mmCIF file of C-alpha atoms in Angstrom:
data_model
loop_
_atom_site.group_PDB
_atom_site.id
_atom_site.type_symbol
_atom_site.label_atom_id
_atom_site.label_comp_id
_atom_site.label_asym_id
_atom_site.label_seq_id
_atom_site.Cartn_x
_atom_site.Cartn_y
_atom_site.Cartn_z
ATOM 1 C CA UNK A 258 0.000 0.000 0.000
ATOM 2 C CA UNK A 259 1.577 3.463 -1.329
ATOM 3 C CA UNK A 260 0.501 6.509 1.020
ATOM 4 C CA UNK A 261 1.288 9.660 -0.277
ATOM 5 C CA UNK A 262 2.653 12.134 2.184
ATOM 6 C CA UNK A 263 3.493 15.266 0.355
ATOM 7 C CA UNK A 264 0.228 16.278 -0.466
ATOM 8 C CA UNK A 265 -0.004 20.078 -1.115
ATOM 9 C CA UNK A 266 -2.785 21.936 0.146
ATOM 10 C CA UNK A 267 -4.012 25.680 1.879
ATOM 11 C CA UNK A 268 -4.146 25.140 5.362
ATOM 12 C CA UNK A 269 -7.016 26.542 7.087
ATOM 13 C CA UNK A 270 -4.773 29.938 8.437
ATOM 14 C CA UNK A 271 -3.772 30.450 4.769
ATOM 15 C CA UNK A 272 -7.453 30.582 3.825
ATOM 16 C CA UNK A 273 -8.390 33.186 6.066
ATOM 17 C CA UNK A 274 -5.309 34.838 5.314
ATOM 18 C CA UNK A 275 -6.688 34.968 1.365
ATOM 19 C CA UNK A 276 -10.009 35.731 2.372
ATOM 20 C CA UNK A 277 -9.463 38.691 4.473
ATOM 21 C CA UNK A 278 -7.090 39.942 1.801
ATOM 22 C CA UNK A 279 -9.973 39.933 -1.036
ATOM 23 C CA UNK A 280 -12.147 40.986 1.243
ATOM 24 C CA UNK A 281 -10.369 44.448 1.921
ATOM 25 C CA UNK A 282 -9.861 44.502 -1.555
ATOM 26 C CA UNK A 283 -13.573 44.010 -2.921
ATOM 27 C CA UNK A 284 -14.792 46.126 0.135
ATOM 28 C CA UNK A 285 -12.389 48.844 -1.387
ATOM 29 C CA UNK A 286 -13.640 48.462 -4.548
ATOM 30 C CA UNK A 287 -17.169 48.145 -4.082
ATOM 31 C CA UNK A 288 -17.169 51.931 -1.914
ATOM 32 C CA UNK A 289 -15.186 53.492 -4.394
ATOM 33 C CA UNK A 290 -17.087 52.348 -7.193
ATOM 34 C CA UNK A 291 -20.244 53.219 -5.454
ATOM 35 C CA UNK A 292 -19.199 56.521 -4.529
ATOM 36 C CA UNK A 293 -17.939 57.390 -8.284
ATOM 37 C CA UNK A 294 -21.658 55.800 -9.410
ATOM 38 C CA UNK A 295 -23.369 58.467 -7.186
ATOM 39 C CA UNK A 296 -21.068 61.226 -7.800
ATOM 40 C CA UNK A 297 -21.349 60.408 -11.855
ATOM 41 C CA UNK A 298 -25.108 60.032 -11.651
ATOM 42 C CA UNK A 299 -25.145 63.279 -9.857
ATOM 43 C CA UNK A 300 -23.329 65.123 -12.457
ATOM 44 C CA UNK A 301 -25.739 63.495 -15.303
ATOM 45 C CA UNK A 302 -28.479 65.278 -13.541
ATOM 46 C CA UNK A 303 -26.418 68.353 -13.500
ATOM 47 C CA UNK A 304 -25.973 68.137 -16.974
ATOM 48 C CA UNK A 305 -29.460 67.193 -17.611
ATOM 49 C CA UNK A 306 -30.506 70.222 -16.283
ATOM 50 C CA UNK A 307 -28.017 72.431 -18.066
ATOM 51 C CA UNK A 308 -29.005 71.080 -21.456
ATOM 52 C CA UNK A 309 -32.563 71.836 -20.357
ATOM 53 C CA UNK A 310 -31.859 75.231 -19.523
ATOM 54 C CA UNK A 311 -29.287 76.081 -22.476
ATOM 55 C CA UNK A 312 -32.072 75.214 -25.057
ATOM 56 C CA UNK A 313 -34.563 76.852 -23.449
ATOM 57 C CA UNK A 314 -32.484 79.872 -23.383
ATOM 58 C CA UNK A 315 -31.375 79.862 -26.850
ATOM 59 C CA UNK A 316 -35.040 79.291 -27.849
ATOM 60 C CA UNK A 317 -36.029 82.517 -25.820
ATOM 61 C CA UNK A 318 -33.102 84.714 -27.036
ATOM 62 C CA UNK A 319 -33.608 83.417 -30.936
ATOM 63 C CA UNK A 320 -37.295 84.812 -30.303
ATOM 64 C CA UNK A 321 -36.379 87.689 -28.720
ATOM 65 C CA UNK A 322 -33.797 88.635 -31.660
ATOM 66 C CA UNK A 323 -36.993 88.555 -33.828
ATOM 67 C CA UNK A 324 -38.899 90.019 -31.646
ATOM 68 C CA UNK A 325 -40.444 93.371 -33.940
ATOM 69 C CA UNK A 326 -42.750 96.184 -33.028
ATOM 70 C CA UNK A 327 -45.862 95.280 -34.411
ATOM 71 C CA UNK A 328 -46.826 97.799 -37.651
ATOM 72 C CA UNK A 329 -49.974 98.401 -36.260
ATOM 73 C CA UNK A 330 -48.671 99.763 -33.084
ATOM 74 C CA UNK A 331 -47.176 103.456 -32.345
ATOM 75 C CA UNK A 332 -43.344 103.347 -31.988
ATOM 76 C CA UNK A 333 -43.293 105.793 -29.247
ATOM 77 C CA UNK A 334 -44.870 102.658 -27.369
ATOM 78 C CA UNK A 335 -42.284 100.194 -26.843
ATOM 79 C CA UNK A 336 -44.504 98.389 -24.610
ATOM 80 C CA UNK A 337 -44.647 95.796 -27.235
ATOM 81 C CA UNK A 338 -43.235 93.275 -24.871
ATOM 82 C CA UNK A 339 -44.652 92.484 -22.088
ATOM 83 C CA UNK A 340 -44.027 90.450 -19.127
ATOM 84 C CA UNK A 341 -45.754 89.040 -15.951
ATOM 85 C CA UNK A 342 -44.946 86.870 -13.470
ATOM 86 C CA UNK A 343 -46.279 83.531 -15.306
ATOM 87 C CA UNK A 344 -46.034 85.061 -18.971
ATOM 88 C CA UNK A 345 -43.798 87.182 -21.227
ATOM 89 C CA UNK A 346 -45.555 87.739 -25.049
ATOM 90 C CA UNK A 347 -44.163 89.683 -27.951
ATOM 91 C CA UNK A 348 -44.404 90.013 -31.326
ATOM 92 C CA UNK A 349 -41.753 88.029 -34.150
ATOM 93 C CA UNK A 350 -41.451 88.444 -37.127
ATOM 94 C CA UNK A 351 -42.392 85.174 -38.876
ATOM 95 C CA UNK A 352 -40.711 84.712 -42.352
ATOM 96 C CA UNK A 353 -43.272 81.679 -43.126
ATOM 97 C CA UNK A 354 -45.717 83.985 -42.928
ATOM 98 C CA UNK A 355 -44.588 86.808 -43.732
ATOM 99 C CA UNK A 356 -46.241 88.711 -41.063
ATOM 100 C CA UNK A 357 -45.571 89.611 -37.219
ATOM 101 C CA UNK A 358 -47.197 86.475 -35.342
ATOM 102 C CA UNK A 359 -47.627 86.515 -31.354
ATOM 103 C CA UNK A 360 -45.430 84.756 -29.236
ATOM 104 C CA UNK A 361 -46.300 83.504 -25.466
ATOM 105 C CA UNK A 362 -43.983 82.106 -23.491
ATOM 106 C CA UNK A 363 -46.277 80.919 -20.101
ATOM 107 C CA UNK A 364 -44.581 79.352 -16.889
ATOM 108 C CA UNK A 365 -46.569 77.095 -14.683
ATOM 109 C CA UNK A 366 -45.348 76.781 -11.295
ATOM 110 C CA UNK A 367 -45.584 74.283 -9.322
ATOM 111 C CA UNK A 368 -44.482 72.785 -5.596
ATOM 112 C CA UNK A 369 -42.992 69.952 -7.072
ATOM 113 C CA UNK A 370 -41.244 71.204 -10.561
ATOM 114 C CA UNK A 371 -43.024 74.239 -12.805
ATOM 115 C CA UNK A 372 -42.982 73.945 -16.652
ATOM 116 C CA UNK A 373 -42.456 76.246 -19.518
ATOM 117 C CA UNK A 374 -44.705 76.322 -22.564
ATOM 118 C CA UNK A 375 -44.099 78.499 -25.436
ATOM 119 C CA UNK A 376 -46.851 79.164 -27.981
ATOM 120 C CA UNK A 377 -46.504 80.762 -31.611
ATOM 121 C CA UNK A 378 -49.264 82.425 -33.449
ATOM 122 C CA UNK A 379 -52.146 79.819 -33.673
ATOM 123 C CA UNK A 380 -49.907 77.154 -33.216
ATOM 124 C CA UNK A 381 -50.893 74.905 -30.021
ATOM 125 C CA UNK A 382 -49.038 75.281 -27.208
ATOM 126 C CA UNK A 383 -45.350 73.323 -26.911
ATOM 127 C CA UNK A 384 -43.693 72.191 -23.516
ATOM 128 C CA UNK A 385 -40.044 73.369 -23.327
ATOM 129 C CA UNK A 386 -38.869 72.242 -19.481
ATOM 130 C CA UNK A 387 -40.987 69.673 -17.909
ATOM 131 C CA UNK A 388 -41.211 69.685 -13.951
ATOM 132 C CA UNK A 389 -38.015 71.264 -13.646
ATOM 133 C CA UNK A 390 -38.547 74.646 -12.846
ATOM 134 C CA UNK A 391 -37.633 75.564 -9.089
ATOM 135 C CA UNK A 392 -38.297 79.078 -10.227
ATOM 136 C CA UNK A 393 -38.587 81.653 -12.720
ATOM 137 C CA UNK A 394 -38.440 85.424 -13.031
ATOM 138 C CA UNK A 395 -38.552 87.643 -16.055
ATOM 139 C CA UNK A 396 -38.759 91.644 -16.494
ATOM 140 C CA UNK A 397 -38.308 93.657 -18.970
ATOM 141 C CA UNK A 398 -36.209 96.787 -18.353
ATOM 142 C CA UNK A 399 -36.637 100.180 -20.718
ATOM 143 C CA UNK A 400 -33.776 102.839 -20.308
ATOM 144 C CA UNK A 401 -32.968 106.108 -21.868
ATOM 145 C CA UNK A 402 -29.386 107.606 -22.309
ATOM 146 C CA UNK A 403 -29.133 110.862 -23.024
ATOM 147 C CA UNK A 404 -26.201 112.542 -24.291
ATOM 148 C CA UNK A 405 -25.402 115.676 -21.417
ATOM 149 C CA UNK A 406 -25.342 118.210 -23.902
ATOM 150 C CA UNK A 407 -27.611 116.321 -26.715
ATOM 151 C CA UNK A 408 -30.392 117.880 -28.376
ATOM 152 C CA UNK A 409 -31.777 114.470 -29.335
ATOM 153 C CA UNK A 410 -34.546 112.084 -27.181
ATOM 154 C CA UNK A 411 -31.509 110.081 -26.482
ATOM 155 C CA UNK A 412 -31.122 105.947 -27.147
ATOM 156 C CA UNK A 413 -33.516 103.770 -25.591
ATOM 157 C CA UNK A 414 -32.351 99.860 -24.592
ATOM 158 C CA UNK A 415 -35.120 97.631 -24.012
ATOM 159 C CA UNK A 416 -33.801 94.479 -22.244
ATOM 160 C CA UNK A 417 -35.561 91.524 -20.309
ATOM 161 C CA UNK A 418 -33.777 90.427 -16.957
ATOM 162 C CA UNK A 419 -33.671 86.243 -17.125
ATOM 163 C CA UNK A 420 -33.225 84.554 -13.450
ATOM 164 C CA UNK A 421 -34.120 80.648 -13.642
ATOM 165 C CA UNK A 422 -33.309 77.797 -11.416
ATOM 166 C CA UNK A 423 -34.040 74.601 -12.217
ATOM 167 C CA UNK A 424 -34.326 71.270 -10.266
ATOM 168 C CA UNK A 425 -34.776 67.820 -10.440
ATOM 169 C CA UNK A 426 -37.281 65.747 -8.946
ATOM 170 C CA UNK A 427 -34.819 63.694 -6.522
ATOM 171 C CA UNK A 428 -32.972 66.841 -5.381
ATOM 172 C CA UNK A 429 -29.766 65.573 -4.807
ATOM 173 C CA UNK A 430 -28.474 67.165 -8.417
ATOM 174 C CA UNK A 431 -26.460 70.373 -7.783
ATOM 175 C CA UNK A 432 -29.644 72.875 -8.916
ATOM 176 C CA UNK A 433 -28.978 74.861 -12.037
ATOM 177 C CA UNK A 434 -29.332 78.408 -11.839
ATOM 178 C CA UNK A 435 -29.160 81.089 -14.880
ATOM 179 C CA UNK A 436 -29.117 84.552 -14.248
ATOM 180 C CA UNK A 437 -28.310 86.846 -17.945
ATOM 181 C CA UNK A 438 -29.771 89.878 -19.807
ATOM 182 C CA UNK A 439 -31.370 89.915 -23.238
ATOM 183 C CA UNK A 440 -31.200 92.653 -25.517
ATOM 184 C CA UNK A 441 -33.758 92.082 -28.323
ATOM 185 C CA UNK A 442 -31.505 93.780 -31.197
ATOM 186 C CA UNK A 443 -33.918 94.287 -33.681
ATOM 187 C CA UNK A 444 -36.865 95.858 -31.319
ATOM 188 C CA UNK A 445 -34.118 97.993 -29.899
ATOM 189 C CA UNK A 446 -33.061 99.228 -33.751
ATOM 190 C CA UNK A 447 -36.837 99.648 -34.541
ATOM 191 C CA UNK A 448 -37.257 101.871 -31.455
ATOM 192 C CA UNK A 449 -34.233 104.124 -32.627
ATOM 193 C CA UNK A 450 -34.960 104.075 -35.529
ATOM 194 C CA UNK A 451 -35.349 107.836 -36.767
ATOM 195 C CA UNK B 293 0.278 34.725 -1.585
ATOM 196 C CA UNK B 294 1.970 35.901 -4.315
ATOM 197 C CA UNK B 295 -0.805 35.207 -6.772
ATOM 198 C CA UNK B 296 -3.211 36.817 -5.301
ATOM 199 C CA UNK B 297 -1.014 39.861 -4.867
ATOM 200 C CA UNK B 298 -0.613 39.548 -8.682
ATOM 201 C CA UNK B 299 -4.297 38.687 -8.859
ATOM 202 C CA UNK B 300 -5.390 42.035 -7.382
ATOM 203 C CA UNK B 301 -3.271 44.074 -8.623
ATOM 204 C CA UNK B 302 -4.355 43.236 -12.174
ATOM 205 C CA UNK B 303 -7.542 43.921 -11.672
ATOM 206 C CA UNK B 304 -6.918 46.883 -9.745
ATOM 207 C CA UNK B 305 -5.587 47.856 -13.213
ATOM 208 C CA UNK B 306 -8.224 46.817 -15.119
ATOM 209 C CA UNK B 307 -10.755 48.661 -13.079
ATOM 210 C CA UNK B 308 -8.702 52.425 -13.142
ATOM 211 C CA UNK B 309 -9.960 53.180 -16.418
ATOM 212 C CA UNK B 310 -13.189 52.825 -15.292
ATOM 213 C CA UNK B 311 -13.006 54.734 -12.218
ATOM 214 C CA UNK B 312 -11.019 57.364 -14.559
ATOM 215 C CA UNK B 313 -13.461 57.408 -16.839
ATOM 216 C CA UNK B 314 -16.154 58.616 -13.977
ATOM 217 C CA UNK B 315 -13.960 61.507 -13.080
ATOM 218 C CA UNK B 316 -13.271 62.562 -16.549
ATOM 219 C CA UNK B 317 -16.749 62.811 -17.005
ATOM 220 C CA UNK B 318 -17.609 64.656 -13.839
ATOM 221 C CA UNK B 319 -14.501 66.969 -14.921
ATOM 222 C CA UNK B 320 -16.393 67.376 -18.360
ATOM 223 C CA UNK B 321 -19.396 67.891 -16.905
ATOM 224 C CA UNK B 322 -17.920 70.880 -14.906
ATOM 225 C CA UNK B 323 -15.908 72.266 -17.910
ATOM 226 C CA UNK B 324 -19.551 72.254 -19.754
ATOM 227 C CA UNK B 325 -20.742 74.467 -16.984
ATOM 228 C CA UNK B 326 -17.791 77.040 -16.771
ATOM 229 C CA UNK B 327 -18.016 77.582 -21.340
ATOM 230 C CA UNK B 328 -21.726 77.601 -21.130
ATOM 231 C CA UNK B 329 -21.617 80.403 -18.385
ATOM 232 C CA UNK B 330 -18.430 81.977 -20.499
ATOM 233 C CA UNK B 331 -20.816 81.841 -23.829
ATOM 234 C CA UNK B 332 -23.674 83.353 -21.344
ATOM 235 C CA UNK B 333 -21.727 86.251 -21.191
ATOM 236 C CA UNK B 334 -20.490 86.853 -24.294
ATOM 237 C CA UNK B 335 -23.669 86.949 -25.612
ATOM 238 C CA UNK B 336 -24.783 89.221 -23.053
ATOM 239 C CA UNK B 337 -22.162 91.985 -23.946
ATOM 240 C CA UNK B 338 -22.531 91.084 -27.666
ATOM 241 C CA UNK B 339 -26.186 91.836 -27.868
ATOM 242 C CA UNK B 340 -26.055 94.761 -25.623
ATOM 243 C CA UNK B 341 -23.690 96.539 -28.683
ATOM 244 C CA UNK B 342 -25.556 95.032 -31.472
ATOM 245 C CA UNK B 343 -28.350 96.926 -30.203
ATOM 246 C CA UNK B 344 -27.231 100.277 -30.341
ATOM 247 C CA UNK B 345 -28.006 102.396 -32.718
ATOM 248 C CA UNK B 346 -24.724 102.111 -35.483
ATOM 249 C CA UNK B 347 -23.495 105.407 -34.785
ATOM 250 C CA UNK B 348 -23.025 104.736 -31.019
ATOM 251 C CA UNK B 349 -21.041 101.680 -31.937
ATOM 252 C CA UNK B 350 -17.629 103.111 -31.004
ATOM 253 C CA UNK B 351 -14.618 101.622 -32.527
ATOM 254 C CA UNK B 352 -11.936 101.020 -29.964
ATOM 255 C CA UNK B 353 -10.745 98.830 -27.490
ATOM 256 C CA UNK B 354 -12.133 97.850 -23.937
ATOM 257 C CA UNK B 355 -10.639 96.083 -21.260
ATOM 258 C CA UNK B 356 -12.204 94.209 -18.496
ATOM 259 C CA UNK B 357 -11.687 96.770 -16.198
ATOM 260 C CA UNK B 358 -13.624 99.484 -18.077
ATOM 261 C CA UNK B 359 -16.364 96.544 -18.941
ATOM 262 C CA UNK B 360 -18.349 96.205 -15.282
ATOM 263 C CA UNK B 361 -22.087 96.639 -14.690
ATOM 264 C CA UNK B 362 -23.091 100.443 -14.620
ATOM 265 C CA UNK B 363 -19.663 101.106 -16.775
ATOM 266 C CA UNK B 364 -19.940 103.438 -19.433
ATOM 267 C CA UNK B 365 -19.580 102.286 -22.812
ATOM 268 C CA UNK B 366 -17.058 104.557 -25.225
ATOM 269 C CA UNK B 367 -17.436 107.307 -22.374
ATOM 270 C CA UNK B 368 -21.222 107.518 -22.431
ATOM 271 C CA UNK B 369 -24.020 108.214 -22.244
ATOM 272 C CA UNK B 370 -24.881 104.377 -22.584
ATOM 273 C CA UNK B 371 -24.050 102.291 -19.826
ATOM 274 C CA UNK B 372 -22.986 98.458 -19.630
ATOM 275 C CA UNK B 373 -25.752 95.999 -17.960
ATOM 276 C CA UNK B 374 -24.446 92.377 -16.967
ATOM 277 C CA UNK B 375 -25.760 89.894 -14.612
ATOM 278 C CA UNK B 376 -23.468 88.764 -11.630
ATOM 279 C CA UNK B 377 -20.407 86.835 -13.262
ATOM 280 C CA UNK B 378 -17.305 84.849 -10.576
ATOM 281 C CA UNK B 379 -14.422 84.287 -11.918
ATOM 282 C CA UNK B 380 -14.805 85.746 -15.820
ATOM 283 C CA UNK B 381 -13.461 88.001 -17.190
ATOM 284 C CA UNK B 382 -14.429 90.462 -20.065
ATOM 285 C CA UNK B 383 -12.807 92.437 -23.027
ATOM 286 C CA UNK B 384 -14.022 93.848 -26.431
ATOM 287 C CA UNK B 385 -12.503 95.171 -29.851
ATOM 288 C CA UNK B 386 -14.614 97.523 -32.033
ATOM 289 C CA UNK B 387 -13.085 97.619 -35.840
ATOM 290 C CA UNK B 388 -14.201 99.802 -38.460
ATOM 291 C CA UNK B 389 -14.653 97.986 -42.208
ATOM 292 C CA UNK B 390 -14.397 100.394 -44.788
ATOM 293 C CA UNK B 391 -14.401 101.242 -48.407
ATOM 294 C CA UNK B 392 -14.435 104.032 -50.549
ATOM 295 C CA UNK B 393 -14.468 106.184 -47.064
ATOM 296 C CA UNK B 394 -17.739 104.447 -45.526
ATOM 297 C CA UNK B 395 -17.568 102.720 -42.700
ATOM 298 C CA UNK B 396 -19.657 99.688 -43.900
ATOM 299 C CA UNK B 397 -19.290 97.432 -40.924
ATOM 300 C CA UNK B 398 -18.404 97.156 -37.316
ATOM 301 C CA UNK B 399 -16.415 94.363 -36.727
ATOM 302 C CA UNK B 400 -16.926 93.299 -32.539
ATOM 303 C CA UNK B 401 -14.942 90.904 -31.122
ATOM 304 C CA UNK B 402 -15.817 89.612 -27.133
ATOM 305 C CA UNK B 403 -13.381 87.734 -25.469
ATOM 306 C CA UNK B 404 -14.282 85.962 -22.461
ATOM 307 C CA UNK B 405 -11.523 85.025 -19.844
ATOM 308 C CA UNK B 406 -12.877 82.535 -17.564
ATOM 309 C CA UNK B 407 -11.661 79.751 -14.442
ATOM 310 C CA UNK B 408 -12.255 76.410 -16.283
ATOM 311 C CA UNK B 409 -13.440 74.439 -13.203
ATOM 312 C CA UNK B 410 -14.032 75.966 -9.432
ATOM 313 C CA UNK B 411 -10.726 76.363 -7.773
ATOM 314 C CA UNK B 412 -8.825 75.850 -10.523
ATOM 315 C CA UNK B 413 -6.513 78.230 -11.724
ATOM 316 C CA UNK B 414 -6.582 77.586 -15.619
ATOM 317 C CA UNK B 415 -7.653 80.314 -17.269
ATOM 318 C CA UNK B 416 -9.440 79.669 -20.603
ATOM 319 C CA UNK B 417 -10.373 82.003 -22.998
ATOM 320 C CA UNK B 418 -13.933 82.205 -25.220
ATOM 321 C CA UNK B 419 -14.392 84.280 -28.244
ATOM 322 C CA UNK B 420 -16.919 85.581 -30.012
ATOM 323 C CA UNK B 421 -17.099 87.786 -33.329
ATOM 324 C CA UNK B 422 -19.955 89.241 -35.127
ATOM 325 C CA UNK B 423 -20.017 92.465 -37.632
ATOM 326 C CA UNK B 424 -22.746 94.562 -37.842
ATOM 327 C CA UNK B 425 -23.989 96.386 -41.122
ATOM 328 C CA UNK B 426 -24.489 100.270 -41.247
ATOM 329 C CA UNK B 427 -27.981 101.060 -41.883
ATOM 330 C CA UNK B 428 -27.655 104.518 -42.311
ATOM 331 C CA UNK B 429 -26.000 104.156 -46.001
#
């Protein structure tokens, strides 16, 4: 009979040696890898919510460039914009149409996210940010400079003061908040015009 | 022992790519923020000139510290209007175009000077160009 007595194996120390080794290691892993997850899902949010608010901005500014005072309307009224807390309306200029058309921009707010809609002419009314808004302010501002010693009315700058903050749902996304000016640069030609 | 040393320590390798990857998006992601804020306000003082009148255009060139909120632009009467801004900074270049002894254009260049990520101190730089006609020929 032939017993082998140089059998290799792990003893039992060597095991829990191994174990407690990989251990450490996976625990290591698994933290950082759930902290990067978190921190990377947080930043999608954030960039969710930038994307949201870039377009809606360059959707409101594109407007505003064509925003036109209305033919039918006196030029010594540049009241041809006007804003309220849940709406700002003007007129564009609509090349499709070839007329000025009305445009509405309307903000619903809400407790748990407001929305912005946007409406053209007769056109039904489109969602731009869904349940995203935390909150919304727009005003329009009208100035006059006058030259010290001028003899003329001076130039007038018509400009609408943009302050948004938006929000997701979950809240742990860092918020995005936009705060800019928009000069409308063909109302403010038309209203110096001579 | 050894092999498991080796063991881990291959697979630590494998899995720094990914965990780079994560950062270099959140560092992205930040970088996105700091140029959209820098193209924010470039528009901002763009538009504000495009509006004027063409003969208030004045052809020169301003530095950041002469570009502030309340500022007057080419020494009045019109003033400069800008939302809050960190860590950006602003300059502009009026240029005539002419021909024949007209001034047809206005050639405006913004340049936008701004901290790439919070607490960083790379400077980047944004510009913008634009020429507006003379209506008054």
């Amino acid at each position: 009979m032939r017993i082998c007595k140089n059998r290799q194996a792990f003893t039992l120390v060597e095991i829990l040696v191994v174990c407690g080794i990989v251990s450490v290691f996976m625990g290591t892993a698994i933290m950082l890898f759930t902290n990067f997850r978190r921190g990377f899902s947080r930043s999608e949010g954030t960039a969710v919510l930038m994307q949201d608010g870039a377009l809606f901005l360059a959707r409101l500014r594109t407007d505003l460039n064509s925003a036109v005072i209305a033919p039918d309307s006196s030029v010594s009224n540049p009241a041809q914009l006007s804003a309220t807390s849940d709406q700002l309306s003007f007129m564009v200029y609509s090349s499709r149409e070839a007329r000025a058309l009305p445009v509405v921009y309307r903000y619903q707010a809400s407790e748990s996210g407001g929305s912005i809609f946007r409406r053209e002419g007769g056109d039904s009314e489109r969602e731009l940010i869904k349940n995203r808004v935390a909150s919304l302010t727009w005003q329009t501002d009208l100035e006059r400079f006058i030259e010290p010693e001028g003899t003329s009315s001076g130039t007038l700058r018509i400009s609408i003061g943009l302050d948004l903050k938006l929000k997701m749902r979950s809240g742990d996304e860092k918020p995005f908040a936009l705060k800019t000016f928009i000069f409308p640069a063909r109302l403010n030609r038309q209203l110096n015009s001579p | 022992m050894l092999e498991i040393v080796f063991s881990a320590g291959i697979l630590a390798l494998i899995m720094l790519p990914v965990f780079m990857t994560f950062s270099t998006g959140n560092r992205n992601i930040q970088l996105t923020d700091a140029e959209f804020r820098a193209h924010t306000a470039a528009i901002e003082l763009m538009e504000q000139i495009i509006s004027l009148p063409f003969g208030q255009i004045k052809s020169g060139e301003y530095e950041s510290d002469v570009i502030v909120d309340g500022g007057q632009f080419a020494d009045g009467p019109v003033l400069f209007k800008f939302s809050p801004a960190e860590d950006l900074w602003r300059s502009m270049k009026v240029e005539d175009i002419r021909r024949d002894g007209k001034t047809l254009f206005k050639k405006v260049t913004v340049t936008i000077k701004y901290v790439a990520a919070p607490g960083s101190d790379r400077i980047r730089e944004f510009f913008m160009k634009t020429l507006v006609a003379n209506e008054n020929l």
